[in-house]
């Protein structure tokens, strides 16, 4: 996952992808927590926020079938961010 560099270890593509996946998981968990908090307080959760919890088939259908188009992944990440912002504001 790391390669030796001249002065410090260098992150490989695999390490960067692992980090991105870990951050996506944290992001989704945070959205899930915010949704639960809003519901616990009797608030309304927009349908877009609920949809953002589900990874679209255009991004991922299985562990071996996924999009190689970064725009699709970025679009979903943006939807998650917007859902979080809408619930926290």
PDB file of N, CA and C in Angstrom:
ATOM      1  N   UNK A   1       0.828  -1.186   0.000  1.00  0.00           N
ATOM      2  CA  UNK A   1       0.000   0.000   0.000  1.00  0.00           C
ATOM      3  C   UNK A   1       0.875   1.253   0.000  1.00  0.00           C
ATOM      4  N   UNK A   2       2.045   1.159   0.577  1.00  0.00           N
ATOM      5  CA  UNK A   2       2.989   2.284   0.568  1.00  0.00           C
ATOM      6  C   UNK A   2       4.250   1.847  -0.177  1.00  0.00           C
ATOM      7  N   UNK A   3       4.879   2.797  -0.830  1.00  0.00           N
ATOM      8  CA  UNK A   3       6.135   2.534  -1.536  1.00  0.00           C
ATOM      9  C   UNK A   3       7.229   3.405  -0.938  1.00  0.00           C
ATOM     10  N   UNK A   4       8.452   2.909  -0.946  1.00  0.00           N
ATOM     11  CA  UNK A   4       9.531   3.735  -0.414  1.00  0.00           C
ATOM     12  C   UNK A   4       9.801   4.931  -1.325  1.00  0.00           C
ATOM     13  N   UNK A   5      10.003   6.057  -0.711  1.00  0.00           N
ATOM     14  CA  UNK A   5      10.349   7.264  -1.447  1.00  0.00           C
ATOM     15  C   UNK A   5      11.754   7.706  -1.051  1.00  0.00           C
ATOM     16  N   UNK A   6      12.247   8.739  -1.673  1.00  0.00           N
ATOM     17  CA  UNK A   6      13.601   9.222  -1.391  1.00  0.00           C
ATOM     18  C   UNK A   6      13.727   9.704   0.048  1.00  0.00           C
ATOM     19  N   UNK A   7      12.706  10.389   0.552  1.00  0.00           N
ATOM     20  CA  UNK A   7      12.780  10.923   1.908  1.00  0.00           C
ATOM     21  C   UNK A   7      11.654  10.444   2.821  1.00  0.00           C
ATOM     22  N   UNK A   8      10.607   9.880   2.238  1.00  0.00           N
ATOM     23  CA  UNK A   8       9.458   9.426   3.034  1.00  0.00           C
ATOM     24  C   UNK A   8       8.668   8.413   2.217  1.00  0.00           C
ATOM     25  N   UNK A   9       7.853   7.609   2.878  1.00  0.00           N
ATOM     26  CA  UNK A   9       7.017   6.665   2.124  1.00  0.00           C
ATOM     27  C   UNK A   9       6.043   7.400   1.206  1.00  0.00           C
ATOM     28  N   UNK A  10       5.723   6.782   0.094  1.00  0.00           N
ATOM     29  CA  UNK A  10       4.790   7.349  -0.872  1.00  0.00           C
ATOM     30  C   UNK A  10       3.518   6.511  -0.893  1.00  0.00           C
ATOM     31  N   UNK A  11       2.383   7.173  -0.894  1.00  0.00           N
ATOM     32  CA  UNK A  11       1.103   6.471  -0.973  1.00  0.00           C
ATOM     33  C   UNK A  11       0.899   5.952  -2.392  1.00  0.00           C
ATOM     34  N   UNK A  12       0.435   4.724  -2.501  1.00  0.00           N
ATOM     35  CA  UNK A  12       0.131   4.150  -3.805  1.00  0.00           C
ATOM     36  C   UNK A  12      -1.324   4.452  -4.159  1.00  0.00           C
ATOM     37  N   UNK A  13      -1.704   4.130  -5.377  1.00  0.00           N
ATOM     38  CA  UNK A  13      -3.090   4.301  -5.806  1.00  0.00           C
ATOM     39  C   UNK A  13      -4.003   3.472  -4.895  1.00  0.00           C
ATOM     40  N   UNK A  14      -3.557   2.268  -4.535  1.00  0.00           N
ATOM     41  CA  UNK A  14      -4.361   1.420  -3.657  1.00  0.00           C
ATOM     42  C   UNK A  14      -4.589   2.090  -2.307  1.00  0.00           C
ATOM     43  N   UNK A  15      -3.588   2.724  -1.756  1.00  0.00           N
ATOM     44  CA  UNK A  15      -3.714   3.407  -0.470  1.00  0.00           C
ATOM     45  C   UNK A  15      -4.675   4.588  -0.589  1.00  0.00           C
ATOM     46  N   UNK A  16      -4.569   5.343  -1.664  1.00  0.00           N
ATOM     47  CA  UNK A  16      -5.463   6.480  -1.864  1.00  0.00           C
ATOM     48  C   UNK A  16      -6.910   6.014  -2.026  1.00  0.00           C
ATOM     49  N   UNK A  17      -7.118   4.919  -2.745  1.00  0.00           N
ATOM     50  CA  UNK A  17      -8.471   4.387  -2.911  1.00  0.00           C
ATOM     51  C   UNK A  17      -9.022   3.861  -1.588  1.00  0.00           C
ATOM     52  N   UNK A  18      -8.202   3.207  -0.799  1.00  0.00           N
ATOM     53  CA  UNK A  18      -8.626   2.732   0.518  1.00  0.00           C
ATOM     54  C   UNK A  18      -9.043   3.920   1.391  1.00  0.00           C
ATOM     55  N   UNK A  19      -8.234   4.970   1.374  1.00  0.00           N
ATOM     56  CA  UNK A  19      -8.551   6.162   2.157  1.00  0.00           C
ATOM     57  C   UNK A  19      -9.866   6.785   1.700  1.00  0.00           C
ATOM     58  N   UNK A  20     -10.054   6.890   0.390  1.00  0.00           N
ATOM     59  CA  UNK A  20     -11.300   7.453  -0.129  1.00  0.00           C
ATOM     60  C   UNK A  20     -12.499   6.616   0.310  1.00  0.00           C
ATOM     61  N   UNK A  21     -12.382   5.301   0.246  1.00  0.00           N
ATOM     62  CA  UNK A  21     -13.464   4.424   0.672  1.00  0.00           C
ATOM     63  C   UNK A  21     -13.759   4.566   2.149  1.00  0.00           C
ATOM     64  N   UNK A  22     -12.729   4.694   2.938  1.00  0.00           N
ATOM     65  CA  UNK A  22     -12.900   4.883   4.380  1.00  0.00           C
ATOM     66  C   UNK A  22     -13.598   6.208   4.667  1.00  0.00           C
ATOM     67  N   UNK A  23     -13.229   7.245   3.953  1.00  0.00           N
ATOM     68  CA  UNK A  23     -13.872   8.549   4.124  1.00  0.00           C
ATOM     69  C   UNK A  23     -15.334   8.508   3.673  1.00  0.00           C
ATOM     70  N   UNK A  24     -15.620   7.780   2.601  1.00  0.00           N
ATOM     71  CA  UNK A  24     -17.011   7.631   2.157  1.00  0.00           C
ATOM     72  C   UNK A  24     -17.840   6.942   3.242  1.00  0.00           C
ATOM     73  N   UNK A  25     -17.286   5.911   3.849  1.00  0.00           N
ATOM     74  CA  UNK A  25     -17.998   5.213   4.921  1.00  0.00           C
ATOM     75  C   UNK A  25     -18.276   6.161   6.094  1.00  0.00           C
ATOM     76  N   UNK A  26     -17.280   6.919   6.490  1.00  0.00           N
ATOM     77  CA  UNK A  26     -17.460   7.877   7.592  1.00  0.00           C
ATOM     78  C   UNK A  26     -18.532   8.908   7.251  1.00  0.00           C
ATOM     79  N   UNK A  27     -18.515   9.372   6.035  1.00  0.00           N
ATOM     80  CA  UNK A  27     -19.489  10.361   5.560  1.00  0.00           C
ATOM     81  C   UNK A  27     -20.907   9.799   5.643  1.00  0.00           C
ATOM     82  N   UNK A  28     -21.084   8.571   5.158  1.00  0.00           N
ATOM     83  CA  UNK A  28     -22.398   7.933   5.200  1.00  0.00           C
ATOM     84  C   UNK A  28     -22.858   7.686   6.634  1.00  0.00           C
ATOM     85  N   UNK A  29     -21.935   7.264   7.458  1.00  0.00           N
ATOM     86  CA  UNK A  29     -22.277   7.033   8.866  1.00  0.00           C
ATOM     87  C   UNK A  29     -22.714   8.345   9.522  1.00  0.00           C
ATOM     88  N   UNK A  30     -22.043   9.425   9.200  1.00  0.00           N
ATOM     89  CA  UNK A  30     -22.412  10.724   9.752  1.00  0.00           C
ATOM     90  C   UNK A  30     -23.802  11.130   9.277  1.00  0.00           C
ATOM     91  N   UNK A  31     -24.080  10.938   7.980  1.00  0.00           N
ATOM     92  CA  UNK A  31     -25.407  11.262   7.453  1.00  0.00           C
ATOM     93  C   UNK A  31     -26.466  10.418   8.151  1.00  0.00           C
ATOM     94  N   UNK A  32     -26.193   9.153   8.333  1.00  0.00           N
ATOM     95  CA  UNK A  32     -27.129   8.257   9.006  1.00  0.00           C
ATOM     96  C   UNK A  32     -27.404   8.740  10.430  1.00  0.00           C
ATOM     97  N   UNK A  33     -26.363   9.174  11.125  1.00  0.00           N
ATOM     98  CA  UNK A  33     -26.503   9.684  12.485  1.00  0.00           C
ATOM     99  C   UNK A  33     -27.324  10.964  12.515  1.00  0.00           C
ATOM    100  N   UNK A  34     -27.060  11.861  11.583  1.00  0.00           N
ATOM    101  CA  UNK A  34     -27.802  13.124  11.526  1.00  0.00           C
ATOM    102  C   UNK A  34     -29.274  12.847  11.232  1.00  0.00           C
ATOM    103  N   UNK A  35     -29.555  11.934  10.316  1.00  0.00           N
ATOM    104  CA  UNK A  35     -30.943  11.579  10.006  1.00  0.00           C
ATOM    105  C   UNK A  35     -31.629  11.021  11.249  1.00  0.00           C
ATOM    106  N   UNK A  36     -30.963  10.139  11.963  1.00  0.00           N
ATOM    107  CA  UNK A  36     -31.543   9.557  13.185  1.00  0.00           C
ATOM    108  C   UNK A  36     -31.816  10.632  14.223  1.00  0.00           C
ATOM    109  N   UNK A  37     -30.911  11.602  14.362  1.00  0.00           N
ATOM    110  CA  UNK A  37     -31.105  12.693  15.321  1.00  0.00           C
ATOM    111  C   UNK A  37     -32.314  13.549  14.950  1.00  0.00           C
ATOM    112  N   UNK A  38     -32.448  13.865  13.666  1.00  0.00           N
ATOM    113  CA  UNK A  38     -33.581  14.671  13.202  1.00  0.00           C
ATOM    114  C   UNK A  38     -34.887  13.933  13.473  1.00  0.00           C
ATOM    115  N   UNK A  39     -34.928  12.643  13.147  1.00  0.00           N
ATOM    116  CA  UNK A  39     -36.137  11.851  13.381  1.00  0.00           C
ATOM    117  C   UNK A  39     -36.455  11.750  14.869  1.00  0.00           C
ATOM    118  N   UNK A  40     -35.420  11.600  15.704  1.00  0.00           N
ATOM    119  CA  UNK A  40     -35.633  11.481  17.148  1.00  0.00           C
ATOM    120  C   UNK A  40     -36.229  12.756  17.732  1.00  0.00           C
ATOM    121  N   UNK A  41     -35.936  13.876  17.093  1.00  0.00           N
ATOM    122  CA  UNK A  41     -36.474  15.163  17.561  1.00  0.00           C
ATOM    123  C   UNK A  41     -37.812  15.482  16.898  1.00  0.00           C
ATOM    124  N   UNK A  42     -38.340  14.522  16.131  1.00  0.00           N
ATOM    125  CA  UNK A  42     -39.630  14.724  15.478  1.00  0.00           C
ATOM    126  C   UNK A  42     -39.565  15.533  14.210  1.00  0.00           C
ATOM    127  N   UNK A  43     -38.371  15.726  13.678  1.00  0.00           N
ATOM    128  CA  UNK A  43     -38.214  16.514  12.453  1.00  0.00           C
ATOM    129  C   UNK A  43     -38.473  15.704  11.201  1.00  0.00           C
ATOM    130  N   UNK A  44     -38.630  16.416  10.117  1.00  0.00           N
ATOM    131  CA  UNK A  44     -38.842  15.810   8.808  1.00  0.00           C
ATOM    132  C   UNK A  44     -37.494  15.627   8.107  1.00  0.00           C
ATOM    133  N   UNK A  45     -37.320  14.484   7.507  1.00  0.00           N
ATOM    134  CA  UNK A  45     -36.107  14.198   6.739  1.00  0.00           C
ATOM    135  C   UNK A  45     -36.475  14.206   5.262  1.00  0.00           C
ATOM    136  N   UNK A  46     -35.854  15.091   4.484  1.00  0.00           N
ATOM    137  CA  UNK A  46     -36.153  15.139   3.050  1.00  0.00           C
ATOM    138  C   UNK A  46     -35.844  13.801   2.369  1.00  0.00           C
ATOM    139  N   UNK A  47     -36.634  13.486   1.369  1.00  0.00           N
ATOM    140  CA  UNK A  47     -36.438  12.237   0.624  1.00  0.00           C
ATOM    141  C   UNK A  47     -35.036  12.181   0.012  1.00  0.00           C
ATOM    142  N   UNK A  48     -34.509  13.322  -0.396  1.00  0.00           N
ATOM    143  CA  UNK A  48     -33.164  13.347  -0.994  1.00  0.00           C
ATOM    144  C   UNK A  48     -32.113  12.891  -0.003  1.00  0.00           C
ATOM    145  N   UNK A  49     -32.303  13.207   1.279  1.00  0.00           N
ATOM    146  CA  UNK A  49     -31.348  12.774   2.300  1.00  0.00           C
ATOM    147  C   UNK A  49     -31.412  11.262   2.477  1.00  0.00           C
ATOM    148  N   UNK A  50     -32.626  10.713   2.478  1.00  0.00           N
ATOM    149  CA  UNK A  50     -32.783   9.256   2.584  1.00  0.00           C
ATOM    150  C   UNK A  50     -32.176   8.564   1.365  1.00  0.00           C
ATOM    151  N   UNK A  51     -32.386   9.140   0.176  1.00  0.00           N
ATOM    152  CA  UNK A  51     -31.825   8.552  -1.051  1.00  0.00           C
ATOM    153  C   UNK A  51     -30.300   8.583  -1.032  1.00  0.00           C
ATOM    154  N   UNK A  52     -29.734   9.624  -0.453  1.00  0.00           N
ATOM    155  CA  UNK A  52     -28.275   9.759  -0.441  1.00  0.00           C
ATOM    156  C   UNK A  52     -27.605   8.647   0.360  1.00  0.00           C
ATOM    157  N   UNK A  53     -28.350   8.018   1.267  1.00  0.00           N
ATOM    158  CA  UNK A  53     -27.788   6.907   2.044  1.00  0.00           C
ATOM    159  C   UNK A  53     -27.534   5.671   1.188  1.00  0.00           C
ATOM    160  N   UNK A  54     -28.239   5.560   0.072  1.00  0.00           N
ATOM    161  CA  UNK A  54     -28.088   4.394  -0.794  1.00  0.00           C
ATOM    162  C   UNK A  54     -27.099   4.716  -1.917  1.00  0.00           C
ATOM    163  N   UNK A  55     -26.116   3.869  -2.061  1.00  0.00           N
ATOM    164  CA  UNK A  55     -25.142   4.055  -3.137  1.00  0.00           C
ATOM    165  C   UNK A  55     -25.850   3.728  -4.459  1.00  0.00           C
ATOM    166  N   UNK A  56     -25.884   4.682  -5.384  1.00  0.00           N
ATOM    167  CA  UNK A  56     -26.580   4.439  -6.657  1.00  0.00           C
ATOM    168  C   UNK A  56     -25.931   3.313  -7.465  1.00  0.00           C
ATOM    169  N   UNK A  57     -26.753   2.600  -8.208  1.00  0.00           N
ATOM    170  CA  UNK A  57     -26.246   1.521  -9.057  1.00  0.00           C
ATOM    171  C   UNK A  57     -25.263   2.050 -10.096  1.00  0.00           C
ATOM    172  N   UNK A  58     -25.392   3.319 -10.453  1.00  0.00           N
ATOM    173  CA  UNK A  58     -24.436   3.905 -11.409  1.00  0.00           C
ATOM    174  C   UNK A  58     -23.037   3.981 -10.812  1.00  0.00           C
ATOM    175  N   UNK A  59     -22.945   3.935  -9.487  1.00  0.00           N
ATOM    176  CA  UNK A  59     -21.646   3.990  -8.811  1.00  0.00           C
ATOM    177  C   UNK A  59     -21.158   2.589  -8.455  1.00  0.00           C
ATOM    178  N   UNK A  60     -22.051   1.769  -7.885  1.00  0.00           N
ATOM    179  CA  UNK A  60     -21.640   0.462  -7.384  1.00  0.00           C
ATOM    180  C   UNK A  60     -22.820  -0.496  -7.404  1.00  0.00           C
ATOM    181  N   UNK A  61     -22.614  -1.673  -8.007  1.00  0.00           N
ATOM    182  CA  UNK A  61     -23.658  -2.692  -7.980  1.00  0.00           C
ATOM    183  C   UNK A  61     -23.220  -3.923  -7.190  1.00  0.00           C
ATOM    184  N   UNK A  62     -21.919  -4.155  -7.085  1.00  0.00           N
ATOM    185  CA  UNK A  62     -21.380  -5.266  -6.296  1.00  0.00           C
ATOM    186  C   UNK A  62     -19.912  -4.970  -6.010  1.00  0.00           C
ATOM    187  N   UNK A  63     -19.274  -5.873  -5.282  1.00  0.00           N
ATOM    188  CA  UNK A  63     -17.855  -5.664  -4.978  1.00  0.00           C
ATOM    189  C   UNK A  63     -16.971  -5.747  -6.217  1.00  0.00           C
ATOM    190  N   UNK A  64     -17.498  -6.326  -7.274  1.00  0.00           N
ATOM    191  CA  UNK A  64     -16.700  -6.456  -8.493  1.00  0.00           C
ATOM    192  C   UNK A  64     -17.263  -5.640  -9.659  1.00  0.00           C
ATOM    193  N   UNK A  65     -18.416  -5.025  -9.466  1.00  0.00           N
ATOM    194  CA  UNK A  65     -19.030  -4.216 -10.524  1.00  0.00           C
ATOM    195  C   UNK A  65     -19.246  -2.802 -10.018  1.00  0.00           C
ATOM    196  N   UNK A  66     -18.478  -1.894 -10.570  1.00  0.00           N
ATOM    197  CA  UNK A  66     -18.541  -0.504 -10.138  1.00  0.00           C
ATOM    198  C   UNK A  66     -18.150   0.391 -11.301  1.00  0.00           C
ATOM    199  N   UNK A  67     -18.513   1.642 -11.179  1.00  0.00           N
ATOM    200  CA  UNK A  67     -18.222   2.607 -12.233  1.00  0.00           C
ATOM    201  C   UNK A  67     -16.759   3.028 -12.191  1.00  0.00           C
ATOM    202  N   UNK A  68     -16.192   3.232 -13.346  1.00  0.00           N
ATOM    203  CA  UNK A  68     -14.847   3.791 -13.406  1.00  0.00           C
ATOM    204  C   UNK A  68     -14.892   5.255 -13.843  1.00  0.00           C
ATOM    205  N   UNK A  69     -16.099   5.830 -13.776  1.00  0.00           N
ATOM    206  CA  UNK A  69     -16.295   7.240 -14.107  1.00  0.00           C
ATOM    207  C   UNK A  69     -16.277   8.065 -12.821  1.00  0.00           C
ATOM    208  N   UNK A  70     -15.252   8.868 -12.617  1.00  0.00           N
ATOM    209  CA  UNK A  70     -15.158   9.632 -11.363  1.00  0.00           C
ATOM    210  C   UNK A  70     -16.302  10.627 -11.178  1.00  0.00           C
ATOM    211  N   UNK A  71     -16.898  11.086 -12.281  1.00  0.00           N
ATOM    212  CA  UNK A  71     -17.988  12.059 -12.160  1.00  0.00           C
ATOM    213  C   UNK A  71     -19.195  11.468 -11.436  1.00  0.00           C
ATOM    214  N   UNK A  72     -19.487  10.192 -11.666  1.00  0.00           N
ATOM    215  CA  UNK A  72     -20.625   9.546 -11.003  1.00  0.00           C
ATOM    216  C   UNK A  72     -20.401   9.452  -9.498  1.00  0.00           C
ATOM    217  N   UNK A  73     -19.191   9.083  -9.106  1.00  0.00           N
ATOM    218  CA  UNK A  73     -18.864   8.998  -7.685  1.00  0.00           C
ATOM    219  C   UNK A  73     -18.894  10.383  -7.047  1.00  0.00           C
ATOM    220  N   UNK A  74     -18.336  11.361  -7.721  1.00  0.00           N
ATOM    221  CA  UNK A  74     -18.327  12.722  -7.184  1.00  0.00           C
ATOM    222  C   UNK A  74     -19.744  13.273  -7.053  1.00  0.00           C
ATOM    223  N   UNK A  75     -20.609  12.947  -8.004  1.00  0.00           N
ATOM    224  CA  UNK A  75     -21.995  13.397  -7.949  1.00  0.00           C
ATOM    225  C   UNK A  75     -22.698  12.825  -6.721  1.00  0.00           C
ATOM    226  N   UNK A  76     -22.471  11.549  -6.441  1.00  0.00           N
ATOM    227  CA  UNK A  76     -23.074  10.932  -5.263  1.00  0.00           C
ATOM    228  C   UNK A  76     -22.501  11.543  -3.977  1.00  0.00           C
ATOM    229  N   UNK A  77     -21.202  11.742  -3.930  1.00  0.00           N
ATOM    230  CA  UNK A  77     -20.593  12.367  -2.747  1.00  0.00           C
ATOM    231  C   UNK A  77     -21.170  13.758  -2.511  1.00  0.00           C
ATOM    232  N   UNK A  78     -21.400  14.505  -3.580  1.00  0.00           N
ATOM    233  CA  UNK A  78     -21.996  15.833  -3.462  1.00  0.00           C
ATOM    234  C   UNK A  78     -23.415  15.732  -2.901  1.00  0.00           C
ATOM    235  N   UNK A  79     -24.170  14.739  -3.351  1.00  0.00           N
ATOM    236  CA  UNK A  79     -25.531  14.541  -2.832  1.00  0.00           C
ATOM    237  C   UNK A  79     -25.499  14.246  -1.334  1.00  0.00           C
ATOM    238  N   UNK A  80     -24.530  13.470  -0.886  1.00  0.00           N
ATOM    239  CA  UNK A  80     -24.385  13.163   0.543  1.00  0.00           C
ATOM    240  C   UNK A  80     -24.056  14.445   1.304  1.00  0.00           C
ATOM    241  N   UNK A  81     -23.126  15.232   0.780  1.00  0.00           N
ATOM    242  CA  UNK A  81     -22.747  16.492   1.430  1.00  0.00           C
ATOM    243  C   UNK A  81     -23.921  17.452   1.515  1.00  0.00           C
ATOM    244  N   UNK A  82     -24.671  17.563   0.432  1.00  0.00           N
ATOM    245  CA  UNK A  82     -25.829  18.467   0.426  1.00  0.00           C
ATOM    246  C   UNK A  82     -26.898  17.988   1.402  1.00  0.00           C
ATOM    247  N   UNK A  83     -27.073  16.675   1.527  1.00  0.00           N
ATOM    248  CA  UNK A  83     -28.043  16.137   2.470  1.00  0.00           C
ATOM    249  C   UNK A  83     -27.632  16.485   3.903  1.00  0.00           C
ATOM    250  N   UNK A  84     -26.358  16.322   4.207  1.00  0.00           N
ATOM    251  CA  UNK A  84     -25.868  16.657   5.550  1.00  0.00           C
ATOM    252  C   UNK A  84     -26.078  18.137   5.835  1.00  0.00           C
ATOM    253  N   UNK A  85     -25.693  18.978   4.888  1.00  0.00           N
ATOM    254  CA  UNK A  85     -25.841  20.417   5.073  1.00  0.00           C
ATOM    255  C   UNK A  85     -27.306  20.823   5.264  1.00  0.00           C
ATOM    256  N   UNK A  86     -28.197  20.213   4.480  1.00  0.00           N
ATOM    257  CA  UNK A  86     -29.613  20.583   4.593  1.00  0.00           C
ATOM    258  C   UNK A  86     -30.184  20.188   5.949  1.00  0.00           C
ATOM    259  N   UNK A  87     -29.716  19.099   6.511  1.00  0.00           N
ATOM    260  CA  UNK A  87     -30.232  18.641   7.805  1.00  0.00           C
ATOM    261  C   UNK A  87     -29.626  19.418   8.978  1.00  0.00           C
ATOM    262  N   UNK A  88     -28.431  19.932   8.789  1.00  0.00           N
ATOM    263  CA  UNK A  88     -27.775  20.653   9.876  1.00  0.00           C
ATOM    264  C   UNK A  88     -28.105  22.139   9.888  1.00  0.00           C
ATOM    265  N   UNK A  89     -28.699  22.635   8.820  1.00  0.00           N
ATOM    266  CA  UNK A  89     -28.983  24.072   8.768  1.00  0.00           C
ATOM    267  C   UNK A  89     -30.358  24.401   9.281  1.00  0.00           C
TER     268      UNK A  89
END
